[in-house]
């Protein structure tokens, strides 16, 4: 930089600044500023031309006033005029004023660009540096459009001075970050890579920053930079501190350049060339060795620079994840920092070890520091360090230490900071589920979690424990007993009441044999919590009560009295009132068989990603320790269970909840069929009435839904006991689409296209059918979607035994039913298997049945499979068989004119539609 001459001191500016500082009040300051602004304005508008010094002085005053927070609306042209000066100080002030006060929409931007072009073309390194600094400071899109093509040429030109190359590299980096689409890739990209070999380390440092950013977007363009970066890094780490005196910082040679080179190498996988790879390994080993050497200075700057290079080298080792020796050494080095007196070092060590724990080579080495991490969790003063300790315990957890880590997290949870309690709860729940060998331990852990931090236990956590208990037969009895004992505490968290109500409603019969947990005691225990709970929990408890009616008929009267009370039937909350009315009516008029069908146990939930893990990922964001679940390939997968407890099984006795998620919902197996007879219907719909206007005949239950879709795009289109069809509509211009759907009357006003889908839908599963519809012309009749599906022939029923469950009597009844008894067919010797043929006038129908006793609950599970496509026959014979094994009722099959569809409809109606509501709870 040229020396500033004696006359460039600008005494007037110094006096003005002194006057401002000496002002006693804000009013005095404003008065002095207004006086100076008036003086400057008169000077700029005066007839006498100002020399460069005066312009520079007055522009400096304007700049100072602006920095004090006052608006400046003049003087811009004078600043632009300073750019044409040949004096350094005048040009410098002009560029400074423009960088601070001129925006990209200014009318002067063209004049400014011309002045910058002149300075870039002058080949004067001082003026070129000022121009490049101005471009980088403004960094607007207009600047990028004007100079993005020129700056790379300056950067790679052979005669460009080192200081200008530095400025050009950083200026181009700024433009690329703001407007990457305007920076052209060309021949200069291969030449800029060779700047890594430049003799001037300042140029190398600036070029490394530029290449790292470019390589992140265009890795193939800059792949050759790997070998050059390794070569330069090797020369730095093997050099003595005296070799690079200008770039040695407290006895650490070129620490900033070393860090940048290590970051550049993290953009690529390990080098394929054995020589380059070996040289890089030597560099990393040298850095790790230097970390073990005694410090050459006691000053903090020395340790900061040394550790900065070390941590970046460890990041590269973790990124490559290919050298077991280096990974273990890095882990041991980080372990030494865990007890360092510097809080920042402890934090960084914990953070890096979280990533190391995901590597199969270093996971065991990380586990050796478990006691140190647990101690940090207990003794650290800084909450951010304690949070990293929790992350590391979560990352290093496996089956060998899961119980210890979960126990320590639970202990810490009692005193943990409120800001991280929810995250700890999610991690404890995930670890307890993921590494549970004994599911009784899992149940105990979650209940303890609710007890300690109930307010921070989200719905996903208690949903998940219910899903797992339902899917695991071996833990259901223990879960019922444990929640029953937990509910006996004087003060229970509401989440514990939810879990207890749900589990006792499903499996309370498994502990009802103990006089201490008799049905009446279970009911009284739950009802004692009823008035202390919120409305959603009360609604769940009402569903538990109606489940008790089926499980424990002896307390039916007691439950009906509760449902009949004014506090329920006249409740101010509509949901509670409706449930009480419906459940009371159901318990009064429904037969025992219907109650057993409607209120049977929830079916197992389908397998899906744990909703708790999904919530933790969402909370922490991508690229954090929660993503280690995908990295740890050797770890066990989640237990079976769905993401939501509202999922239902698509069977003959369970109704999908209308509030189920429809974003991915498809239809059951569909099949193309001939269009049904045409029926004319008006497209005009009264959207303000409760029912649809006269439209073409629709499937039962879908008429009301038709009207709703005139004013909304999403919802349930059709629903019955077997199938739920949801619709999510999006409207665009010029779309095209089709499906397994046929239109009545070969509707020519619409074009359809669909994508093929799986022809089979498993129970409880969802299939998405995308239909693109193009409206060709207007039309007056409403088109009808014709969807056909065929359910599987296998059906089941659970019913209570009305006679002693004697094996010989049961065998006699099965034989009397007309089927042959098959011995040693079922793996469970307690089950009964039969087979037979139903003879009719026109055909012979094969029939298979399996009868499974539950002696403890005094219930039967019968499964029947009739080899016909008509489900009604299955259901009719199942009804007959259930009544035969239970209370015997003569049930004759109709003659050959038997209306199967009518029978199916009657039987389904008698099954009651409350299953959907119970499943939702």
CSV table of C-alpha atoms in Angstrom, one decimal, residues 341-572:
chain,number,residue,atom,x,y,z
A,341,UNK,CA,-9.5,-28.2,31.8
A,342,UNK,CA,-10.6,-26.3,28.7
A,343,UNK,CA,-14.4,-26.6,28.3
A,344,UNK,CA,-14.2,-26.0,24.5
A,345,UNK,CA,-11.9,-28.9,24.1
A,346,UNK,CA,-14.1,-31.2,26.1
A,347,UNK,CA,-17.1,-30.2,24.0
A,348,UNK,CA,-15.2,-30.8,20.7
A,349,UNK,CA,-13.9,-34.1,21.9
A,350,UNK,CA,-17.4,-35.3,22.8
A,351,UNK,CA,-18.8,-34.1,19.5
A,352,UNK,CA,-16.1,-35.8,17.4
A,353,UNK,CA,-16.4,-39.1,19.4
A,354,UNK,CA,-20.1,-39.1,18.6
A,355,UNK,CA,-19.1,-39.5,14.9
A,356,UNK,CA,-16.3,-42.0,15.7
A,357,UNK,CA,-18.9,-44.2,17.5
A,358,UNK,CA,-20.6,-44.9,14.1
A,359,UNK,CA,-17.4,-46.5,12.6
A,360,UNK,CA,-17.1,-50.3,13.0
A,361,UNK,CA,-13.4,-49.8,13.4
A,362,UNK,CA,-13.5,-47.4,16.4
A,363,UNK,CA,-16.8,-48.2,18.1
A,364,UNK,CA,-15.2,-50.5,20.6
A,365,UNK,CA,-12.5,-48.0,21.3
A,366,UNK,CA,-15.1,-45.3,22.0
A,367,UNK,CA,-16.9,-47.7,24.4
A,368,UNK,CA,-13.8,-47.8,26.6
A,369,UNK,CA,-14.4,-44.2,27.7
A,370,UNK,CA,-17.9,-44.8,28.9
A,371,UNK,CA,-17.1,-44.2,32.5
A,372,UNK,CA,-15.5,-40.8,31.7
A,373,UNK,CA,-18.5,-39.8,29.7
A,374,UNK,CA,-20.9,-40.8,32.4
A,375,UNK,CA,-18.8,-38.8,34.9
A,376,UNK,CA,-19.0,-35.8,32.6
A,377,UNK,CA,-22.7,-36.1,32.5
A,378,UNK,CA,-22.8,-35.9,36.3
A,379,UNK,CA,-20.2,-33.2,36.9
A,380,UNK,CA,-20.1,-30.8,33.9
A,381,UNK,CA,-21.2,-27.3,34.6
A,382,UNK,CA,-21.8,-26.3,31.0
A,383,UNK,CA,-25.2,-27.6,29.8
A,384,UNK,CA,-24.0,-27.8,26.2
A,385,UNK,CA,-21.2,-30.2,27.2
A,386,UNK,CA,-23.7,-32.3,29.1
A,387,UNK,CA,-25.9,-32.5,26.1
A,388,UNK,CA,-22.9,-33.7,24.0
A,389,UNK,CA,-22.2,-36.3,26.6
A,390,UNK,CA,-25.8,-37.5,26.3
A,391,UNK,CA,-25.3,-37.6,22.5
A,392,UNK,CA,-22.1,-39.7,22.9
A,393,UNK,CA,-23.8,-42.2,25.3
A,394,UNK,CA,-26.6,-42.6,22.8
A,395,UNK,CA,-24.1,-43.1,19.9
A,396,UNK,CA,-21.9,-45.7,21.8
A,397,UNK,CA,-24.9,-47.7,23.0
A,398,UNK,CA,-25.2,-51.3,21.9
A,399,UNK,CA,-26.6,-54.5,23.4
A,400,UNK,CA,-23.6,-55.0,25.8
A,401,UNK,CA,-24.1,-51.6,27.6
A,402,UNK,CA,-27.7,-50.6,26.9
A,403,UNK,CA,-29.0,-51.2,30.4
A,404,UNK,CA,-26.1,-49.3,32.0
A,405,UNK,CA,-26.5,-46.3,29.6
A,406,UNK,CA,-30.3,-46.2,29.9
A,407,UNK,CA,-30.0,-46.3,33.7
A,408,UNK,CA,-27.5,-43.4,33.7
A,409,UNK,CA,-29.7,-41.3,31.4
A,410,UNK,CA,-32.7,-41.9,33.6
A,411,UNK,CA,-30.7,-40.8,36.7
A,412,UNK,CA,-29.5,-37.7,34.9
A,413,UNK,CA,-33.0,-37.0,33.7
A,414,UNK,CA,-34.2,-36.2,37.2
A,415,UNK,CA,-31.8,-33.2,37.4
A,416,UNK,CA,-31.4,-32.4,33.7
A,417,UNK,CA,-31.9,-29.0,32.2
A,418,UNK,CA,-35.4,-28.4,31.0
A,419,UNK,CA,-34.2,-27.5,27.5
A,420,UNK,CA,-32.8,-31.0,26.8
A,421,UNK,CA,-35.3,-33.2,28.8
A,422,UNK,CA,-37.5,-33.9,25.8
A,423,UNK,CA,-34.5,-35.0,23.7
A,424,UNK,CA,-33.2,-37.3,26.5
A,425,UNK,CA,-36.7,-38.9,26.8
A,426,UNK,CA,-36.8,-39.7,23.1
A,427,UNK,CA,-33.3,-41.2,23.2
A,428,UNK,CA,-34.0,-43.3,26.3
A,429,UNK,CA,-37.2,-44.6,24.6
A,430,UNK,CA,-35.3,-45.4,21.4
A,431,UNK,CA,-32.5,-47.2,23.2
A,432,UNK,CA,-34.8,-49.2,25.5
A,433,UNK,CA,-36.8,-50.4,22.5
A,434,UNK,CA,-33.8,-51.0,20.2
A,435,UNK,CA,-31.7,-53.0,22.5
A,436,UNK,CA,-34.4,-54.7,24.6
A,437,UNK,CA,-33.6,-58.4,25.0
A,438,UNK,CA,-36.0,-58.8,27.9
A,439,UNK,CA,-39.2,-56.8,27.1
A,440,UNK,CA,-40.2,-56.7,30.8
A,441,UNK,CA,-37.1,-54.4,31.2
A,442,UNK,CA,-38.4,-52.3,28.3
A,443,UNK,CA,-41.8,-51.9,30.0
A,444,UNK,CA,-40.2,-51.0,33.3
A,445,UNK,CA,-38.0,-48.5,31.6
A,446,UNK,CA,-40.8,-46.6,29.8
A,447,UNK,CA,-43.0,-46.5,32.9
A,448,UNK,CA,-40.1,-45.2,34.9
A,449,UNK,CA,-39.5,-42.7,32.2
A,450,UNK,CA,-43.1,-41.5,32.4
A,451,UNK,CA,-42.8,-41.3,36.2
A,452,UNK,CA,-39.6,-39.2,36.1
A,453,UNK,CA,-40.4,-36.9,33.2
A,454,UNK,CA,-44.0,-37.3,32.3
A,455,UNK,CA,-44.5,-33.8,31.0
A,456,UNK,CA,-41.8,-34.4,28.4
A,457,UNK,CA,-43.0,-37.8,27.2
A,458,UNK,CA,-44.6,-37.1,23.9
A,459,UNK,CA,-47.5,-39.0,22.4
A,460,UNK,CA,-45.1,-40.9,20.2
A,461,UNK,CA,-43.4,-42.5,23.2
A,462,UNK,CA,-46.5,-43.9,24.9
A,463,UNK,CA,-48.0,-44.8,21.5
A,464,UNK,CA,-44.9,-46.9,20.9
A,465,UNK,CA,-45.0,-48.8,24.2
A,466,UNK,CA,-48.6,-49.7,23.5
A,467,UNK,CA,-47.7,-50.9,20.0
A,468,UNK,CA,-44.9,-53.1,21.2
A,469,UNK,CA,-47.0,-54.6,24.0
A,470,UNK,CA,-49.8,-55.4,21.6
A,471,UNK,CA,-47.3,-57.0,19.2
A,472,UNK,CA,-45.5,-59.1,21.9
A,473,UNK,CA,-47.7,-61.8,23.4
A,474,UNK,CA,-45.0,-62.7,26.0
A,475,UNK,CA,-45.0,-59.3,27.6
A,476,UNK,CA,-48.8,-58.5,27.7
A,477,UNK,CA,-49.5,-60.1,31.1
A,478,UNK,CA,-46.4,-58.5,32.7
A,479,UNK,CA,-47.3,-55.1,31.2
A,480,UNK,CA,-50.8,-55.3,32.6
A,481,UNK,CA,-49.5,-56.2,36.1
A,482,UNK,CA,-46.9,-53.5,36.0
A,483,UNK,CA,-49.2,-50.6,35.0
A,484,UNK,CA,-51.8,-51.8,37.5
A,485,UNK,CA,-49.2,-51.5,40.3
A,486,UNK,CA,-47.9,-48.1,38.9
A,487,UNK,CA,-51.4,-46.7,38.9
A,488,UNK,CA,-51.8,-47.4,42.6
A,489,UNK,CA,-49.5,-44.5,43.4
A,490,UNK,CA,-51.3,-41.5,44.9
A,491,UNK,CA,-50.1,-39.1,42.1
A,492,UNK,CA,-49.8,-40.5,38.6
A,493,UNK,CA,-48.9,-38.6,35.5
A,494,UNK,CA,-51.6,-38.4,32.9
A,495,UNK,CA,-49.5,-40.2,30.4
A,496,UNK,CA,-49.3,-43.2,32.8
A,497,UNK,CA,-53.1,-43.1,33.0
A,498,UNK,CA,-53.3,-43.3,29.2
A,499,UNK,CA,-50.9,-46.2,29.0
A,500,UNK,CA,-52.6,-48.0,31.9
A,501,UNK,CA,-56.1,-47.4,30.5
A,502,UNK,CA,-55.1,-48.8,27.1
A,503,UNK,CA,-53.2,-51.8,28.4
A,504,UNK,CA,-55.8,-52.8,31.0
A,505,UNK,CA,-58.5,-52.4,28.5
A,506,UNK,CA,-56.8,-54.9,26.2
A,507,UNK,CA,-55.2,-57.3,28.6
A,508,UNK,CA,-56.7,-56.7,32.0
A,509,UNK,CA,-58.2,-60.2,31.8
A,510,UNK,CA,-54.7,-61.6,32.1
A,511,UNK,CA,-54.3,-60.4,35.7
A,512,UNK,CA,-58.0,-60.6,36.7
A,513,UNK,CA,-57.4,-64.0,38.4
A,514,UNK,CA,-55.5,-62.4,41.2
A,515,UNK,CA,-57.9,-61.1,43.9
A,516,UNK,CA,-55.7,-58.0,44.4
A,517,UNK,CA,-56.4,-57.0,40.7
A,518,UNK,CA,-59.9,-58.2,40.2
A,519,UNK,CA,-62.1,-56.6,37.5
A,520,UNK,CA,-63.9,-54.3,39.9
A,521,UNK,CA,-60.6,-53.2,41.5
A,522,UNK,CA,-59.1,-52.5,38.1
A,523,UNK,CA,-62.2,-50.4,37.1
A,524,UNK,CA,-62.3,-48.5,40.4
A,525,UNK,CA,-58.5,-47.8,40.2
A,526,UNK,CA,-58.9,-46.3,36.7
A,527,UNK,CA,-62.1,-44.4,37.5
A,528,UNK,CA,-60.4,-42.8,40.5
A,529,UNK,CA,-58.1,-41.0,38.0
A,530,UNK,CA,-60.9,-40.1,35.6
A,531,UNK,CA,-61.9,-36.7,37.0
A,532,UNK,CA,-58.3,-35.5,37.2
A,533,UNK,CA,-57.5,-36.1,33.5
A,534,UNK,CA,-58.0,-34.0,30.4
A,535,UNK,CA,-60.7,-34.6,27.9
A,536,UNK,CA,-58.6,-36.9,25.5
A,537,UNK,CA,-57.6,-39.1,28.4
A,538,UNK,CA,-61.2,-39.3,29.7
A,539,UNK,CA,-62.3,-40.3,26.2
A,540,UNK,CA,-59.7,-43.1,26.2
A,541,UNK,CA,-60.9,-44.3,29.6
A,542,UNK,CA,-64.5,-44.5,28.4
A,543,UNK,CA,-63.2,-46.8,25.7
A,544,UNK,CA,-61.5,-48.9,28.3
A,545,UNK,CA,-64.7,-49.1,30.3
A,546,UNK,CA,-66.6,-50.5,27.3
A,547,UNK,CA,-63.8,-53.0,26.7
A,548,UNK,CA,-64.2,-54.1,30.4
A,549,UNK,CA,-67.9,-54.8,29.6
A,550,UNK,CA,-66.7,-57.5,27.1
A,551,UNK,CA,-63.8,-58.7,29.3
A,552,UNK,CA,-65.6,-58.7,32.6
A,553,UNK,CA,-69.4,-59.2,32.3
A,554,UNK,CA,-69.7,-59.3,36.1
A,555,UNK,CA,-69.0,-55.5,36.3
A,556,UNK,CA,-71.2,-54.6,33.4
A,557,UNK,CA,-73.9,-53.0,35.6
A,558,UNK,CA,-71.3,-50.9,37.4
A,559,UNK,CA,-69.9,-49.6,34.2
A,560,UNK,CA,-73.4,-48.9,32.8
A,561,UNK,CA,-74.2,-46.8,35.9
A,562,UNK,CA,-71.1,-44.7,35.3
A,563,UNK,CA,-72.0,-44.2,31.6
A,564,UNK,CA,-75.5,-43.4,32.5
A,565,UNK,CA,-74.6,-40.7,35.0
A,566,UNK,CA,-75.4,-37.1,34.2
A,567,UNK,CA,-71.7,-36.2,34.3
A,568,UNK,CA,-71.3,-38.4,31.2
A,569,UNK,CA,-74.6,-38.2,29.3
A,570,UNK,CA,-74.8,-34.4,29.8
A,571,UNK,CA,-71.1,-33.7,29.6
A,572,UNK,CA,-70.2,-30.3,28.1
